Every structure is written in structure tokens, then in C-alpha cells.
mmCIF file of C-alpha atoms in Angstrom:
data_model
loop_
_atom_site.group_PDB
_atom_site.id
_atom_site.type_symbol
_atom_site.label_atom_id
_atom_site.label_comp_id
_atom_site.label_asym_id
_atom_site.label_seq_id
_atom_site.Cartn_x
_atom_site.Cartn_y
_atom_site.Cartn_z
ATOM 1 C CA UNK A 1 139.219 44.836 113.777
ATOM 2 C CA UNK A 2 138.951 48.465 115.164
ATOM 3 C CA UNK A 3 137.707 49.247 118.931
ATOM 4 C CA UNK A 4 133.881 49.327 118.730
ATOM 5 C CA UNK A 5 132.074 52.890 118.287
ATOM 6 C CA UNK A 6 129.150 54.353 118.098
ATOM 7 C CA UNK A 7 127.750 54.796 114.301
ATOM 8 C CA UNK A 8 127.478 58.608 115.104
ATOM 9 C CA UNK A 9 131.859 58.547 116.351
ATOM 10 C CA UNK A 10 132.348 56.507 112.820
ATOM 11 C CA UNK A 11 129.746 59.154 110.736
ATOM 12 C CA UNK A 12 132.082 62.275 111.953
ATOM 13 C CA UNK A 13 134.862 60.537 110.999
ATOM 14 C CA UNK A 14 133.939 60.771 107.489
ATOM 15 C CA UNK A 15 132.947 56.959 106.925
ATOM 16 C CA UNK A 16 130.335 56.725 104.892
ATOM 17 C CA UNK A 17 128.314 53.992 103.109
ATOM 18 C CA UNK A 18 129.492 51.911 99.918
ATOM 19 C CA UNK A 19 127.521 54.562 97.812
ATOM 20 C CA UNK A 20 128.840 57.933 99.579
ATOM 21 C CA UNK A 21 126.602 58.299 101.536
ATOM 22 C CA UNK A 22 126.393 59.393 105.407
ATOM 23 C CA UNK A 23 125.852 57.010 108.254
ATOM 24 C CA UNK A 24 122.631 57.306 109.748
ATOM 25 C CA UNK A 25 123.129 59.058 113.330
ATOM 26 C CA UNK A 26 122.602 56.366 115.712
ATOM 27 C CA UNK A 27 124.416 55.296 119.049
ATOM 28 C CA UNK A 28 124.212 51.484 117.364
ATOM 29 C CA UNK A 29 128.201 50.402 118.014
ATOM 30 C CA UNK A 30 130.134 49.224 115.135
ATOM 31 C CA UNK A 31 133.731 48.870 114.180
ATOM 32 C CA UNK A 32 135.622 48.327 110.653
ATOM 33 C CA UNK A 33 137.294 45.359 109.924
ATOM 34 C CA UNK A 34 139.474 45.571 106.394
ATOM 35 C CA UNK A 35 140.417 42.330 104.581
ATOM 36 C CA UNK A 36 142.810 43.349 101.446
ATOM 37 C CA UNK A 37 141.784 46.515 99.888
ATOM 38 C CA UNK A 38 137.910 46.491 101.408
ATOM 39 C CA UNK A 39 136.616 47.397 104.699
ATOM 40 C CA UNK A 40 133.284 46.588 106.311
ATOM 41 C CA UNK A 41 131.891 48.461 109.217
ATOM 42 C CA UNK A 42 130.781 45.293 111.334
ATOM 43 C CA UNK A 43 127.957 45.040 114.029
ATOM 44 C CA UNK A 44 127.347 42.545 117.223
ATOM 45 C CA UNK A 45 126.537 39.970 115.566
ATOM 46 C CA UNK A 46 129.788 39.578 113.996
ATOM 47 C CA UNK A 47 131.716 38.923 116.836
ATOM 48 C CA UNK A 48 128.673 35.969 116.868
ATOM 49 C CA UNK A 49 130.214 34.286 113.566
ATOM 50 C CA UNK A 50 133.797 35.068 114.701
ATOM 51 C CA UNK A 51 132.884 33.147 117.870
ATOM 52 C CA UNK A 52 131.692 30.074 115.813
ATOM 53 C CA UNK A 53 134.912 30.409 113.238
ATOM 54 C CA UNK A 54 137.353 32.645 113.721
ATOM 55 C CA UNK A 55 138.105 33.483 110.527
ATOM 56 C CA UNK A 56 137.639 37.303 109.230
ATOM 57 C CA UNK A 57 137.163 36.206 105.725
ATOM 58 C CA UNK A 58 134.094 33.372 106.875
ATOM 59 C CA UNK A 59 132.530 36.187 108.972
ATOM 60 C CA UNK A 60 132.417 38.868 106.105
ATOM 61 C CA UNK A 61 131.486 36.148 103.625
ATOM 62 C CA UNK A 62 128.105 35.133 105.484
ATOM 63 C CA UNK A 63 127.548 38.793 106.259
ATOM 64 C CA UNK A 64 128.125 39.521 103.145
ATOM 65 C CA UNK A 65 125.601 36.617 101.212
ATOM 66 C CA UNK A 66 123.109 37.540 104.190
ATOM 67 C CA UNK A 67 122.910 41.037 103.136
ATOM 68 C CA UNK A 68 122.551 39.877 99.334
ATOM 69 C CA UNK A 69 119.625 37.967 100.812
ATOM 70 C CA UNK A 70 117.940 40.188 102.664
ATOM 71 C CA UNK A 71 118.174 42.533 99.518
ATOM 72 C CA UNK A 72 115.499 40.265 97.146
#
């Protein structure tokens, strides 16, 4: 997992979203975390599921179904 920065430090580092896109510009901190070939810019509350299992492949996996979720 990278040191956490701001979406804004990530966006002018040319990360963008899964479909091209830019980051929005916000000072909301984030840092990437890559598990084989993907990698997942990661919020707060990841470090939350990392503290319950510390396991990088659990974390993005619940992030993961709880974006799915939120998507219906």
C-alpha cells in the first residue's frame, strides 16, 4: 500500500478512474494498493477491514462486493 494522498496529488499524477476518467478534485486522502496486475485507489475505511483481517485480498474483496452493492 502507497503513503496516503490527497485525491487531487493522485489526479495530477495521471491516475484516473477504471473508465479513463479524471479523479474528482478533492483533498479526500487515498492511496493505491495493487494485488497482481490490478490496483485500487483505497480510502479510510480500508485500513478499517485491514484492521479486522489483515489480508489485502479480504479487504479489496468486501470493497469490492460493497461497491457492486451500492451500484443496484
Amino acid at each position: 500500500m502507497t503513503e496516503a494522498r490527497p485525491l487531487t496529488a493522485w489526479r495530477t499524477l495521471g491516475v484516473t478512474q477504471r473508465s479513463g476518467a479524471r479523479l474528482p478534485a478533492s483533498d479526500l486522502v487515498a492511496s493505491l494498493v495493487r494485488v497482481d496486475s490490478r490496483t485500487f485507489l483505497v480510502y479510510g475505511n480500508y485500513e478499517a477491514l485491514l484492521a479486522y483481517n489483515c489480508a489485502h485480498r479480504y479487504a479489496l474483496s468486501i470493497g469490492v462486493l460493497a461497491d457492486r452493492i451500492g451500484a443496484r
